PDB file of C-alpha atoms in Angstrom:
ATOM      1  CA  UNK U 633     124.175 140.826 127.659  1.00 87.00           C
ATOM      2  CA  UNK U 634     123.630 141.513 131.091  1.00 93.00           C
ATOM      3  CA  UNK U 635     124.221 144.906 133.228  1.00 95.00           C
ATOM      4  CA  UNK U 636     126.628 144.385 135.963  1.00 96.00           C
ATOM      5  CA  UNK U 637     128.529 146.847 138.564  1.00 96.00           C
ATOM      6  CA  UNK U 638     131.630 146.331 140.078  1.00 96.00           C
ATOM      7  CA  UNK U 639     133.171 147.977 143.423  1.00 96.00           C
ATOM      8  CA  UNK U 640     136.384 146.952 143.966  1.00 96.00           C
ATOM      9  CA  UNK U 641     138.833 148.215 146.479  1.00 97.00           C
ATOM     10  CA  UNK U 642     143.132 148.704 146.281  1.00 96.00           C
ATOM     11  CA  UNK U 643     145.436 148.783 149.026  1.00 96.00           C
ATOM     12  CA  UNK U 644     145.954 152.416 149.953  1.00 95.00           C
ATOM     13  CA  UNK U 645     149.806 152.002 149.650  1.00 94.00           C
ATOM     14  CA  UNK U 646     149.981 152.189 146.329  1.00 94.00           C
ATOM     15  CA  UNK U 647     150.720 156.204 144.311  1.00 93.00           C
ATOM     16  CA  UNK U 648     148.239 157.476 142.260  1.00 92.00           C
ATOM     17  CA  UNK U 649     149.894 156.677 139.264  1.00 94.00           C
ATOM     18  CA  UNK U 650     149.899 152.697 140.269  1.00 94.00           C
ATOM     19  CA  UNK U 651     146.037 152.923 141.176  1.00 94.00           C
ATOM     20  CA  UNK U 652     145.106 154.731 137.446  1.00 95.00           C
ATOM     21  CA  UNK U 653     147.358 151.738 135.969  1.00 95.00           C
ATOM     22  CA  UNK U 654     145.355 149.306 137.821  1.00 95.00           C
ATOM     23  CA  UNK U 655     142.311 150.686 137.133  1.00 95.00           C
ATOM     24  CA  UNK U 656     142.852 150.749 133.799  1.00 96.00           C
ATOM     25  CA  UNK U 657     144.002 147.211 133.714  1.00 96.00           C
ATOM     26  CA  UNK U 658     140.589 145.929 135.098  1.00 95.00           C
ATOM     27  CA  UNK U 659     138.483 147.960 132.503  1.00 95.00           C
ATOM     28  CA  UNK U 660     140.747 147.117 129.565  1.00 95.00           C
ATOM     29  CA  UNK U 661     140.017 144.137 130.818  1.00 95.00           C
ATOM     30  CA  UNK U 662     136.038 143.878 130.722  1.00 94.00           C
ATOM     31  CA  UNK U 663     136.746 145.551 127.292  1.00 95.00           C
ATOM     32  CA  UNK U 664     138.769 143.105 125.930  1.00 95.00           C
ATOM     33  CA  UNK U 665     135.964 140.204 127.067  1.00 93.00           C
ATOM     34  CA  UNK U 666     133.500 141.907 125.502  1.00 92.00           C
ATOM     35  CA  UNK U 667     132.179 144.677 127.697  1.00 94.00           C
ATOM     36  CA  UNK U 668     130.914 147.747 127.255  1.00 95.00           C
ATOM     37  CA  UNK U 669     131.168 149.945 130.056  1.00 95.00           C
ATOM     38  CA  UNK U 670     128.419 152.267 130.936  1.00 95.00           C
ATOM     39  CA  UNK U 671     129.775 154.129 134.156  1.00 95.00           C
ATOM     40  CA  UNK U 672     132.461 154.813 135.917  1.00 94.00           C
ATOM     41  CA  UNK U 673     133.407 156.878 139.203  1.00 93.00           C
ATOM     42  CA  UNK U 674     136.289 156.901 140.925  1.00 94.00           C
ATOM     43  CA  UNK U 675     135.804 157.335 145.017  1.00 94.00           C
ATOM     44  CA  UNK U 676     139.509 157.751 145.876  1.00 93.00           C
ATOM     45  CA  UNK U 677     140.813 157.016 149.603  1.00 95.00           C
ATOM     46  CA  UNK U 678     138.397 156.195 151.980  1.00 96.00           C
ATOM     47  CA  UNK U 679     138.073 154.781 155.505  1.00 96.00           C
ATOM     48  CA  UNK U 680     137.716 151.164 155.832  1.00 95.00           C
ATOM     49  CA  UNK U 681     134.478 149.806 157.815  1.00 94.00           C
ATOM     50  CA  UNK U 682     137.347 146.993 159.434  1.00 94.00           C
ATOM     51  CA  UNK U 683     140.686 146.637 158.976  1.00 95.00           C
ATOM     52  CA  UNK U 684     141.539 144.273 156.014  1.00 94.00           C
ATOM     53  CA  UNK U 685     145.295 142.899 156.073  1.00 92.00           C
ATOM     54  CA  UNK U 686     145.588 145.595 158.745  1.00 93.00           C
ATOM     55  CA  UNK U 687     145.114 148.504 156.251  1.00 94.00           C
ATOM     56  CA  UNK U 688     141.793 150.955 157.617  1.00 96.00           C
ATOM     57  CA  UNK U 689     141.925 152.688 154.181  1.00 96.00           C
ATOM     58  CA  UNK U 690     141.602 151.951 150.530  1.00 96.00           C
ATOM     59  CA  UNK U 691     141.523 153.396 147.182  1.00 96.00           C
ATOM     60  CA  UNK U 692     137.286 152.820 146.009  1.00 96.00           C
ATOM     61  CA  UNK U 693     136.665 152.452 142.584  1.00 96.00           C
ATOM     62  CA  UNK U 694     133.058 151.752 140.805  1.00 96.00           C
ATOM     63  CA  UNK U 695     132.498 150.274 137.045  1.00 96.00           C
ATOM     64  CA  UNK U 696     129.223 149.020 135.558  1.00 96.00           C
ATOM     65  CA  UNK U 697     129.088 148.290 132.446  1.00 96.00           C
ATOM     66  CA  UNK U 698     126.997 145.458 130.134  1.00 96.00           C
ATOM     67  CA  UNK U 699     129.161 142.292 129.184  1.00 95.00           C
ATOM     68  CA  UNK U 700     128.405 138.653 128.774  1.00 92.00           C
ATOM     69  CA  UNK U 701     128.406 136.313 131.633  1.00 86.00           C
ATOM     70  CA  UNK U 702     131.748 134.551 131.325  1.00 89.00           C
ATOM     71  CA  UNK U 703     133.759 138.270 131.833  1.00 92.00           C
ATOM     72  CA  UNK U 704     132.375 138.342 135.305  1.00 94.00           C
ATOM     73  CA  UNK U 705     134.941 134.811 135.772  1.00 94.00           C
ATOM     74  CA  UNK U 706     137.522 136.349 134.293  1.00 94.00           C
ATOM     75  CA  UNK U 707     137.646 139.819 135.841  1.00 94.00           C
ATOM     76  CA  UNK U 708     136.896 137.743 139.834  1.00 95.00           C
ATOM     77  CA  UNK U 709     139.827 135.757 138.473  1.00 95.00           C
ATOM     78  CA  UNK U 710     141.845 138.660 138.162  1.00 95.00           C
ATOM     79  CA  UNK U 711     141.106 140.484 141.057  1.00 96.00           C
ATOM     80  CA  UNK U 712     141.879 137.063 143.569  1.00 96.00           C
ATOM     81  CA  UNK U 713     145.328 137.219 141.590  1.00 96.00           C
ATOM     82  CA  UNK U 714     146.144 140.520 142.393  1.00 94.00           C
ATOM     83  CA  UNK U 715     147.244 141.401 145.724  1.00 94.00           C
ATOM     84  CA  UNK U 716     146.885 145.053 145.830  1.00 94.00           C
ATOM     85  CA  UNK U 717     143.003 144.265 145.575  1.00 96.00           C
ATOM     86  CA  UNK U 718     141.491 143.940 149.142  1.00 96.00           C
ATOM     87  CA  UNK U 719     138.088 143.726 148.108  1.00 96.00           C
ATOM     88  CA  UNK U 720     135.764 143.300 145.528  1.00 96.00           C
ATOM     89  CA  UNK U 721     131.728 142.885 144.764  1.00 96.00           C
ATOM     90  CA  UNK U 722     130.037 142.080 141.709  1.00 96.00           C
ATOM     91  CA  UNK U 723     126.235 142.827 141.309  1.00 96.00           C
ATOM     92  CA  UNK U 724     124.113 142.090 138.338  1.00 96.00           C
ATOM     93  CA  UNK U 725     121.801 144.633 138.076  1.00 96.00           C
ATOM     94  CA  UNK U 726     118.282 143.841 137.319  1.00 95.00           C
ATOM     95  CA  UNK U 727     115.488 146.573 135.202  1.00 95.00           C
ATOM     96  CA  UNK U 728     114.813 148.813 138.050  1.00 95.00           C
ATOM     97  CA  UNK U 729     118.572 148.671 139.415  1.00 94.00           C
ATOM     98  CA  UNK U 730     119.879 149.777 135.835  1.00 94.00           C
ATOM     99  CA  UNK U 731     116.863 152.300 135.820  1.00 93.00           C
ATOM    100  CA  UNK U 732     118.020 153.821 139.327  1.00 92.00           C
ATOM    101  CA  UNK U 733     121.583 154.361 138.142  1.00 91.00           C
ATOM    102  CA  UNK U 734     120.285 156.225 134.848  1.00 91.00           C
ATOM    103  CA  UNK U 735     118.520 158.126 137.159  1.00 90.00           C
ATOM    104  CA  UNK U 736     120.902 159.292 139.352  1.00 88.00           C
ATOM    105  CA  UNK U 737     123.442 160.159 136.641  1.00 88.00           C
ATOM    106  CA  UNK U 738     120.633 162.013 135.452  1.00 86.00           C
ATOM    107  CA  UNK U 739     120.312 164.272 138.358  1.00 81.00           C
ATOM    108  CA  UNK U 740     116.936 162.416 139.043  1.00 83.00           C
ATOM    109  CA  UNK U 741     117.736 161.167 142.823  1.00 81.00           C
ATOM    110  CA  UNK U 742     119.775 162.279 145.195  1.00 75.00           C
ATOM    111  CA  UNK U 743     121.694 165.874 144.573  1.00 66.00           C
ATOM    112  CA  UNK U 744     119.933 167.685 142.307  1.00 61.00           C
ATOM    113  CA  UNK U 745     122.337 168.895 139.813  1.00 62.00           C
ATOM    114  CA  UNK U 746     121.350 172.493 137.440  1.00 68.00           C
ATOM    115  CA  UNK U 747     120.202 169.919 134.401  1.00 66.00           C
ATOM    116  CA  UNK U 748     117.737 168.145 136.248  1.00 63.00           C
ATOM    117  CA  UNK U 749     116.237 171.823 137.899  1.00 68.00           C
ATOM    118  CA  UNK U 750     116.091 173.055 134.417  1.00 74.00           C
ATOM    119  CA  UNK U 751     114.070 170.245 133.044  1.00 72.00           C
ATOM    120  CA  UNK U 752     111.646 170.720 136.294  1.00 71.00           C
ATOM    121  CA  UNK U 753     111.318 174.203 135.448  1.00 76.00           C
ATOM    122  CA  UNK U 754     110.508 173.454 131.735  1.00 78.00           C
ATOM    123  CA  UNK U 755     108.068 170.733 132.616  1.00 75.00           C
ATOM    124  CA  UNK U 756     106.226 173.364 135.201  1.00 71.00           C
TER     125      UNK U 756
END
């Protein structure tokens, strides 16, 4: 299986409620085909770069997770059917992307969280 990671973005006009419910309809999804997901983080309302069908916001929302080729038809399927999607990219990740992401959940790169001082200090 390969290691993928999904962005995809919702109209803004929907309630929180609807946007957890769709959420969770894409990763039951990738579940049900298969997938097993790895990460997930939820960026919430954000500005758009450009307006897309006039909107300047949407609701961000990040998955990657491992899963056989054929899920990646099936979940762009479902995402052109739905029309409170406005967006959506699909990456595979290769070794050192899926190494970079373990890192930064790790604490590695970027913000250094208290875990990742601590190990410093005990490797010092």
């Amino acid at each position: 299986m390969n290691q993928y990671e999904t962005t995809f973005i919702l109209t803004p006009v929907l309630s929180d409620d609807d946007a957890k419910k769709a959420i969770k309809s894409y990763v039951d999804l990738l579940k049900s085909v298969g997938a097993e997901i790895v990460a997930e983080d939820h960026w919430g309302l954000r500005n758009l770069r450009y307006p897309i069908k006039k909107k300047t916001t949407g609701i961000y929302h990040w998955v990657e997770f491992k899963a056989p080729a054929n899920a990646i038809n099936t979940l762009e399927i479902a995402f052109r059917r739905d029309e409170n999607v406005l967006r959506y990219l699909t990456v595979r990740l290769d070794k050192y992307a899926v190494k970079y992401n373990q890192d930064k959940r790790a604490g590695l790169i970027g913000k250094k969280n208290e875990k990742a001082l601590e190990n410093e200090k005990q490797e010092a």
